[in-house]
mmCIF file of C-alpha atoms in Angstrom:
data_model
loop_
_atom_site.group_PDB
_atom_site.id
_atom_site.type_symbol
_atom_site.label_atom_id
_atom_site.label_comp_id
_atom_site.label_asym_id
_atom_site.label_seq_id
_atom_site.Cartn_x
_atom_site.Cartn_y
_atom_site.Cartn_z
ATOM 1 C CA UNK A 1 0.000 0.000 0.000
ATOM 2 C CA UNK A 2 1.449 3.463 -0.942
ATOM 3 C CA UNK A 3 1.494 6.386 1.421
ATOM 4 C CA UNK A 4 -0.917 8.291 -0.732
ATOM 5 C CA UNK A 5 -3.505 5.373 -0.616
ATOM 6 C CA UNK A 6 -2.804 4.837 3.546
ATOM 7 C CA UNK A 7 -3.179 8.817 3.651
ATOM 8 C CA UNK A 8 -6.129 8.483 1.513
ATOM 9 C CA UNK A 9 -7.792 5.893 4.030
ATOM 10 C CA UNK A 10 -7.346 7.630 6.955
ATOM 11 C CA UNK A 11 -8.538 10.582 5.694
ATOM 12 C CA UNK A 12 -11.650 8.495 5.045
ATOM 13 C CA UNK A 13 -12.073 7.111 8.384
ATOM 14 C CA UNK A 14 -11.559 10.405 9.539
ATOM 15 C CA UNK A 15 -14.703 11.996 7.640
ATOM 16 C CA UNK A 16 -16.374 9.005 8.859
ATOM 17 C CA UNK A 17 -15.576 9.089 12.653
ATOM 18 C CA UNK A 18 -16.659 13.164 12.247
ATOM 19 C CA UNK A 19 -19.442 12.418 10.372
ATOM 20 C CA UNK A 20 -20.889 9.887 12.818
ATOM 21 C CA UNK A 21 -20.215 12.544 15.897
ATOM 22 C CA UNK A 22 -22.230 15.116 13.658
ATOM 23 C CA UNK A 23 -24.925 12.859 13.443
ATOM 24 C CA UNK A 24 -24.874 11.461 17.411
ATOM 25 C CA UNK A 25 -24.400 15.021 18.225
ATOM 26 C CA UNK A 26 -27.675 16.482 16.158
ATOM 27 C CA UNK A 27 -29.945 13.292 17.756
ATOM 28 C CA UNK A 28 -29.033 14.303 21.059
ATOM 29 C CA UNK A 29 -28.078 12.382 23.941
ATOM 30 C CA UNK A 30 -30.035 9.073 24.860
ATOM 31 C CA UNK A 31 -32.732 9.297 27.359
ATOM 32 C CA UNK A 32 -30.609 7.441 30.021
ATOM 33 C CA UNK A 33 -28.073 9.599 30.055
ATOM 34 C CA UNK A 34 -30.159 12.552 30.734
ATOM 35 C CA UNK A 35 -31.720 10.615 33.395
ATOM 36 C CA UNK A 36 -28.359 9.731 34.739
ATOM 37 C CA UNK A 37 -27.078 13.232 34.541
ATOM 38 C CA UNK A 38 -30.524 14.925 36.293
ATOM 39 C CA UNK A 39 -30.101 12.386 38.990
ATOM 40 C CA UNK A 40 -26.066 12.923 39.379
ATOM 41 C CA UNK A 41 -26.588 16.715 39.362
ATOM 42 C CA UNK A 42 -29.355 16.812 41.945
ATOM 43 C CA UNK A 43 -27.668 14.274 44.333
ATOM 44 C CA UNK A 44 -24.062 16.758 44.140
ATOM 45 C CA UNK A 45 -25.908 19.780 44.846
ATOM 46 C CA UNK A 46 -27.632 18.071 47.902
ATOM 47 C CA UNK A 47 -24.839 16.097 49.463
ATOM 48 C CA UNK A 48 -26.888 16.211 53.209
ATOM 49 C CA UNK A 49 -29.913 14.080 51.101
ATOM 50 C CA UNK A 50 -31.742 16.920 50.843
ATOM 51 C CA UNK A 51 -31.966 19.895 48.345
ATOM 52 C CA UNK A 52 -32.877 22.850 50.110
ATOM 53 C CA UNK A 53 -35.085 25.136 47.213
ATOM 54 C CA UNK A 54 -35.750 27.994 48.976
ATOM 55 C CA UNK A 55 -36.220 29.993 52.162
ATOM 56 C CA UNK A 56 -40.037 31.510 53.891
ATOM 57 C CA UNK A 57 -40.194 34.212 56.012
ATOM 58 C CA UNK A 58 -42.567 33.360 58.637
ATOM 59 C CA UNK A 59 -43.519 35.121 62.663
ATOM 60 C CA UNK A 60 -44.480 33.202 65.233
ATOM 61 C CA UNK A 61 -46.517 34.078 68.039
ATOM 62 C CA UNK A 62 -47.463 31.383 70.806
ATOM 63 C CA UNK A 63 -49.435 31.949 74.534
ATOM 64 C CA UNK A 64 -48.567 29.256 77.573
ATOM 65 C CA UNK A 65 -50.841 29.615 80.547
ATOM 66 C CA UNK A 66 -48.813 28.698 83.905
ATOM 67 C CA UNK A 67 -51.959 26.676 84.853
ATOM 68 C CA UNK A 68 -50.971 23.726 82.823
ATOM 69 C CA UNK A 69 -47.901 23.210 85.403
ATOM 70 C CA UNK A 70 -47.780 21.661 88.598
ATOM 71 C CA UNK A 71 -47.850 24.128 91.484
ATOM 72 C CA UNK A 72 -44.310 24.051 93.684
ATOM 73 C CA UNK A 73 -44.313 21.698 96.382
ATOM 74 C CA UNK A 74 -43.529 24.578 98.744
ATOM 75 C CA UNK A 75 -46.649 26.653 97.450
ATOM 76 C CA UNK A 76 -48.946 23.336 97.504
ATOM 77 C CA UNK A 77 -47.788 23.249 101.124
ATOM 78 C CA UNK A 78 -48.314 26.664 101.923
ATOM 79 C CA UNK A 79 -52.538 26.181 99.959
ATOM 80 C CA UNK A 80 -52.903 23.327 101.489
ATOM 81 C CA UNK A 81 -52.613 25.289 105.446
ATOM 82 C CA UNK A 82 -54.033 28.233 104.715
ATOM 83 C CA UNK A 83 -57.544 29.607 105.529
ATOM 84 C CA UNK A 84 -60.000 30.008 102.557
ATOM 85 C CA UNK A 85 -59.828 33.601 102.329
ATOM 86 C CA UNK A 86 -55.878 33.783 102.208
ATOM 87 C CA UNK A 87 -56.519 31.481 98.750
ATOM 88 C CA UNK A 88 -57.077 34.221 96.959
ATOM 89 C CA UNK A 89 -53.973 36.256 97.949
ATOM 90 C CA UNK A 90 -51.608 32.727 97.157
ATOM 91 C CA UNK A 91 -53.291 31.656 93.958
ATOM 92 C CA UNK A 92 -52.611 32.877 90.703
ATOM 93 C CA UNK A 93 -51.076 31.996 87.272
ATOM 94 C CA UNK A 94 -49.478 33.361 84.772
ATOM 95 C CA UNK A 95 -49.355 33.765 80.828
ATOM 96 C CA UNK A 96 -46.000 34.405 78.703
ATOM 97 C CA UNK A 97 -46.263 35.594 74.949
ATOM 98 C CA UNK A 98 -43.365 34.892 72.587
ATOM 99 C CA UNK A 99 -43.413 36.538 69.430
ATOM 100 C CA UNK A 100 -40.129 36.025 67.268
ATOM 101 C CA UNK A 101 -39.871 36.191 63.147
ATOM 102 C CA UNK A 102 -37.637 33.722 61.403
ATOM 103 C CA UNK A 103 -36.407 31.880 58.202
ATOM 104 C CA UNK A 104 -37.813 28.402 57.122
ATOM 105 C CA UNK A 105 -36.213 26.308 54.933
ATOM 106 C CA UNK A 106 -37.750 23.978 52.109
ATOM 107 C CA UNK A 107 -36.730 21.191 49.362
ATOM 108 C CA UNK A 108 -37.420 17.787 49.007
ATOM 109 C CA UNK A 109 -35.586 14.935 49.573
ATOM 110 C CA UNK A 110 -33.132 13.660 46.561
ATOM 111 C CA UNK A 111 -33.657 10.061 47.405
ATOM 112 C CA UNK A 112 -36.950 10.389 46.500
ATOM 113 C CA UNK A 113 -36.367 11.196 42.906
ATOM 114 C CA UNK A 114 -36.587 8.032 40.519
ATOM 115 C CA UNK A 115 -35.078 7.628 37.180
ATOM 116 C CA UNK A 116 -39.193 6.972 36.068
ATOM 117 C CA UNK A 117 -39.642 10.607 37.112
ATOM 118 C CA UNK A 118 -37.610 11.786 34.413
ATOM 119 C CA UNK A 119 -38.572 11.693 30.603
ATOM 120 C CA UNK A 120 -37.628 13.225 27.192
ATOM 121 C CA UNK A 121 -40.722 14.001 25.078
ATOM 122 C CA UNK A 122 -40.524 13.911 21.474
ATOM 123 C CA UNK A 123 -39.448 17.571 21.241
ATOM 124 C CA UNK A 124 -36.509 17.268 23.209
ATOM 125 C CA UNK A 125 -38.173 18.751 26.623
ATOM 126 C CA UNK A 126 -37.134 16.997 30.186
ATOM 127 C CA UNK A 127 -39.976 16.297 31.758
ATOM 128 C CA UNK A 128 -38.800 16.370 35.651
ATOM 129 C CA UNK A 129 -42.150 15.187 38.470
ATOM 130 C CA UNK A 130 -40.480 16.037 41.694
ATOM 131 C CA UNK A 131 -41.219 14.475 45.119
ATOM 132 C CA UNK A 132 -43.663 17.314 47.392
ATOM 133 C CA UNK A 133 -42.124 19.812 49.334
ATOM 134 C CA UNK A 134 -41.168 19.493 52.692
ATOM 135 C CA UNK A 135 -39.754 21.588 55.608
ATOM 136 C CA UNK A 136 -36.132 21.366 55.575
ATOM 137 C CA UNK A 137 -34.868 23.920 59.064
ATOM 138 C CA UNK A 138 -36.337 26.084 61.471
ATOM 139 C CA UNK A 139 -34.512 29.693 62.271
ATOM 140 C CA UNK A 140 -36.196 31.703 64.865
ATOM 141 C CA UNK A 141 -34.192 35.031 65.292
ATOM 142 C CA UNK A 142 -33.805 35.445 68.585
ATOM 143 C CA UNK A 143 -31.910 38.606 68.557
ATOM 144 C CA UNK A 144 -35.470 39.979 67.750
ATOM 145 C CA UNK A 145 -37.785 37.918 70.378
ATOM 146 C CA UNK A 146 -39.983 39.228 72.134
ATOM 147 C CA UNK A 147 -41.589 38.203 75.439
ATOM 148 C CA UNK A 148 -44.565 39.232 77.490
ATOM 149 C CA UNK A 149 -45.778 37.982 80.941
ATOM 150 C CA UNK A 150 -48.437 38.952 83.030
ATOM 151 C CA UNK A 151 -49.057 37.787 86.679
ATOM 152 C CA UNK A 152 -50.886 37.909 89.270
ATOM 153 C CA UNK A 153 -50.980 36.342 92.811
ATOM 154 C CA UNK A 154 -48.113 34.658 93.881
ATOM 155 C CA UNK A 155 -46.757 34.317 90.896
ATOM 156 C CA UNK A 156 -46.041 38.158 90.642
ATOM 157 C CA UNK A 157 -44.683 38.127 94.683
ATOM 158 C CA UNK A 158 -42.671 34.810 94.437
ATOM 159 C CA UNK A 159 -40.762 34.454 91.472
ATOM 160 C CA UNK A 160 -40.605 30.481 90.779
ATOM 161 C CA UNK A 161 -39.586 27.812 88.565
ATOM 162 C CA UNK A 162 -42.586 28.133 86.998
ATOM 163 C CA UNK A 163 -42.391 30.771 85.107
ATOM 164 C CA UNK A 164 -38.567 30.309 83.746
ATOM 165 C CA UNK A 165 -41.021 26.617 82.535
ATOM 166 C CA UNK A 166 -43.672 28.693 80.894
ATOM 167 C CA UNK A 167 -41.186 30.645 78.553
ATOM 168 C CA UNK A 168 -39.125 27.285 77.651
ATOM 169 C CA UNK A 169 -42.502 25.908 76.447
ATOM 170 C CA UNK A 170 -43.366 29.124 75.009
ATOM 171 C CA UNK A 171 -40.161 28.926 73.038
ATOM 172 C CA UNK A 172 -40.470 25.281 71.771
ATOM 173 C CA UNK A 173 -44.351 26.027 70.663
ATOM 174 C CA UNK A 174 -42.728 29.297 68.867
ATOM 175 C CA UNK A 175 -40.583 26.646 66.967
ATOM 176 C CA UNK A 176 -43.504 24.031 66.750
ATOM 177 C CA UNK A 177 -45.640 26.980 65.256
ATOM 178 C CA UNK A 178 -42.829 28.485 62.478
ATOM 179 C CA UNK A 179 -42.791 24.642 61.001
ATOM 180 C CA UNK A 180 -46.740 24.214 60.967
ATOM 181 C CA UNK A 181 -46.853 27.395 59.269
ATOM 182 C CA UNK A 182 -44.513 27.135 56.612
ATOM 183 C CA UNK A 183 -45.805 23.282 55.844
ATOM 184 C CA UNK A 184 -49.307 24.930 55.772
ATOM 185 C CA UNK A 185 -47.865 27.468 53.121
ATOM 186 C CA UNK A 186 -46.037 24.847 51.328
ATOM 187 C CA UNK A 187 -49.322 22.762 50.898
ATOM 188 C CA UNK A 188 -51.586 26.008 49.569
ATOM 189 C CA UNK A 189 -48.843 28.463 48.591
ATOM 190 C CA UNK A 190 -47.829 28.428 44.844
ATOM 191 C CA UNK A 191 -44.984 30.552 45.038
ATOM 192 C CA UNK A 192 -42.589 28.030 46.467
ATOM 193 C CA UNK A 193 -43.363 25.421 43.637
ATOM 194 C CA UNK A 194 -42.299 28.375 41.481
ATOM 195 C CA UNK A 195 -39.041 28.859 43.562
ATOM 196 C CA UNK A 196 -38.153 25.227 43.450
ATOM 197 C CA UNK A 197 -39.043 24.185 39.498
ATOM 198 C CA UNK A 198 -36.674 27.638 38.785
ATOM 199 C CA UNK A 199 -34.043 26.367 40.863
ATOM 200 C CA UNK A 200 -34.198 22.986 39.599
ATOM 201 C CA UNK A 201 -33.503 24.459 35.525
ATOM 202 C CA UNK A 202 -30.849 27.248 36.274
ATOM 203 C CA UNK A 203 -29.337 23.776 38.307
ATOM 204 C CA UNK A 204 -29.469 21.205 35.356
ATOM 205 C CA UNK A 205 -29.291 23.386 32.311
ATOM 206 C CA UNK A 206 -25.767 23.447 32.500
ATOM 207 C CA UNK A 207 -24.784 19.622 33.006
ATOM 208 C CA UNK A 208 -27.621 19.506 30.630
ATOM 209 C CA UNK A 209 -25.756 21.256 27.656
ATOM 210 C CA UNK A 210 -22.616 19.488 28.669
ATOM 211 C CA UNK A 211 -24.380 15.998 27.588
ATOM 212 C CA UNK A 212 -25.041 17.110 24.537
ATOM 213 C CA UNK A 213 -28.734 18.961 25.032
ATOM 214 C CA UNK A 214 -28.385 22.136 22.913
ATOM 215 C CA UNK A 215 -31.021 24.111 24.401
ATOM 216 C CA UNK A 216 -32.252 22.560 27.584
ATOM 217 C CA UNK A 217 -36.124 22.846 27.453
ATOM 218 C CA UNK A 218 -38.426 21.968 30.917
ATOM 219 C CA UNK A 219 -41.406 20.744 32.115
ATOM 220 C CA UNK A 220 -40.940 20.330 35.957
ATOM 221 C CA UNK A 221 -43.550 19.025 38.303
ATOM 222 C CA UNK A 222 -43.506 20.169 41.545
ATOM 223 C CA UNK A 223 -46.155 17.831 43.259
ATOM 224 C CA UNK A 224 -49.732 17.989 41.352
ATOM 225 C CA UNK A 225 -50.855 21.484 40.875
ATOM 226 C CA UNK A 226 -47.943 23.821 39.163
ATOM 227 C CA UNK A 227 -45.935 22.338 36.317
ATOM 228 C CA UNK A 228 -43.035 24.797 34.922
ATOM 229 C CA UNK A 229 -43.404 25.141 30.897
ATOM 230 C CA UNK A 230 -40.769 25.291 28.433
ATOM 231 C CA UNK A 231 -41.960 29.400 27.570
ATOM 232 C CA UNK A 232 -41.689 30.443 30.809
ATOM 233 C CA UNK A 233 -38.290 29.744 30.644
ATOM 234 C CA UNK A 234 -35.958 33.643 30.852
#
């Protein structure tokens, strides 16, 4: 074989090999690999499990009546010895307010995103369904709490353990009462579906375009009742 017909070979192969990257390259990547790289990009961004999507602003405010805790054993003493009209002097109870504003977080758990969840449609669009939202952290600020008590009785004469009990629990139901909140707005609100199918494109498009998707197009689920279209894209 000469060296013009080896070069002329090669050359050959060479339009051949280019050719057949053209052609992979205009199909598109398969559907598994888009799967593959949705999943992989999803999982690096959440390395904890879960993908946090977006943050709610939410204030808290929460009553606890003293009455629901058990009376000192000093003071029960003190009740139990005294004549009926001193009662009135020794009883009493007291209520704390907390009010504090602070930050929710939201996402949805990665592990709950199946390769069946994600599809190409005949026009190229990834169709994404994505677990529901849940409630990823609670934040109260507590350089902005605030705290009321009123008293009356002994409670106001005698400062007790009581009280420093009534503002724990007041606390923890300030806590209790950001999450039921924000998983109340997650369940009616449509603006953090919005949050979370934006996040999810400006996330994949990227990785998307690196395997080979031109122009990444969407259709993202987020539970049953908001679905992000392919226009809406910026």
């Amino acid at each position: 074989m000469t060296s013009r017909s080896a070069l002329g070979i090669g050359l050959l192969v060479g339009l051949l090999v280019a050719g057949g990257v053209a052609v992979w390259w205009s199909q598109g990547p398969s559907d598994e690999r888009v799967r593959r790289t949705v999943i992989t990009t999803v999982q690096e961004e959440a390395p904890a499990s879960f993908l946090v999507t977006g943050t709610l602003d939410i204030q808290a405010r929460v009553t606890v009546d003293s009455a629901q805790y058990a009376t000192p054993d000093w003071l029960s003493f003190v009740l139990k010895y005294s004549q009926p009209s001193a009662l009135s002097l020794l009883e009493g109870r007291s209520s704390t307010t907390v009010r504090v504003p602070g930050r929710v977080s939201y996402g949805f758990d990665v592990r709950a995103l199946e390769p069946s969840m994600i599809s190409v449609e005949e026009n190229g669009t990834v169709a994404v369904d994505l677990p529901k939202l849940s409630v990823h952290s609670v934040e109260p600020d507590l350089a902005r709490l605030e705290v009321k008590t009123s008293a009356k009785g002994w409670m106001r004469v005698f400062p007790s353990e009581v009280q420093k009990k009534v503002r724990e629990e007041a606390l923890a139901g300030a806590k209790a009462a950001f999450r039921t909140q924000a998983e109340r707005r997650l369940r009616d609100a449509t603006q953090p579906r919005v949050n979370t199918a934006r996040a999810l494109e400006k996330m994949l498009t990227p990785p998307l375009r690196a395997a080979g998707v031109a122009q990444p197009k969407f259709r993202i689920r987020v539970g049953s009742r908001l679905t992000l279209e392919p226009e809406e894209r910026g």
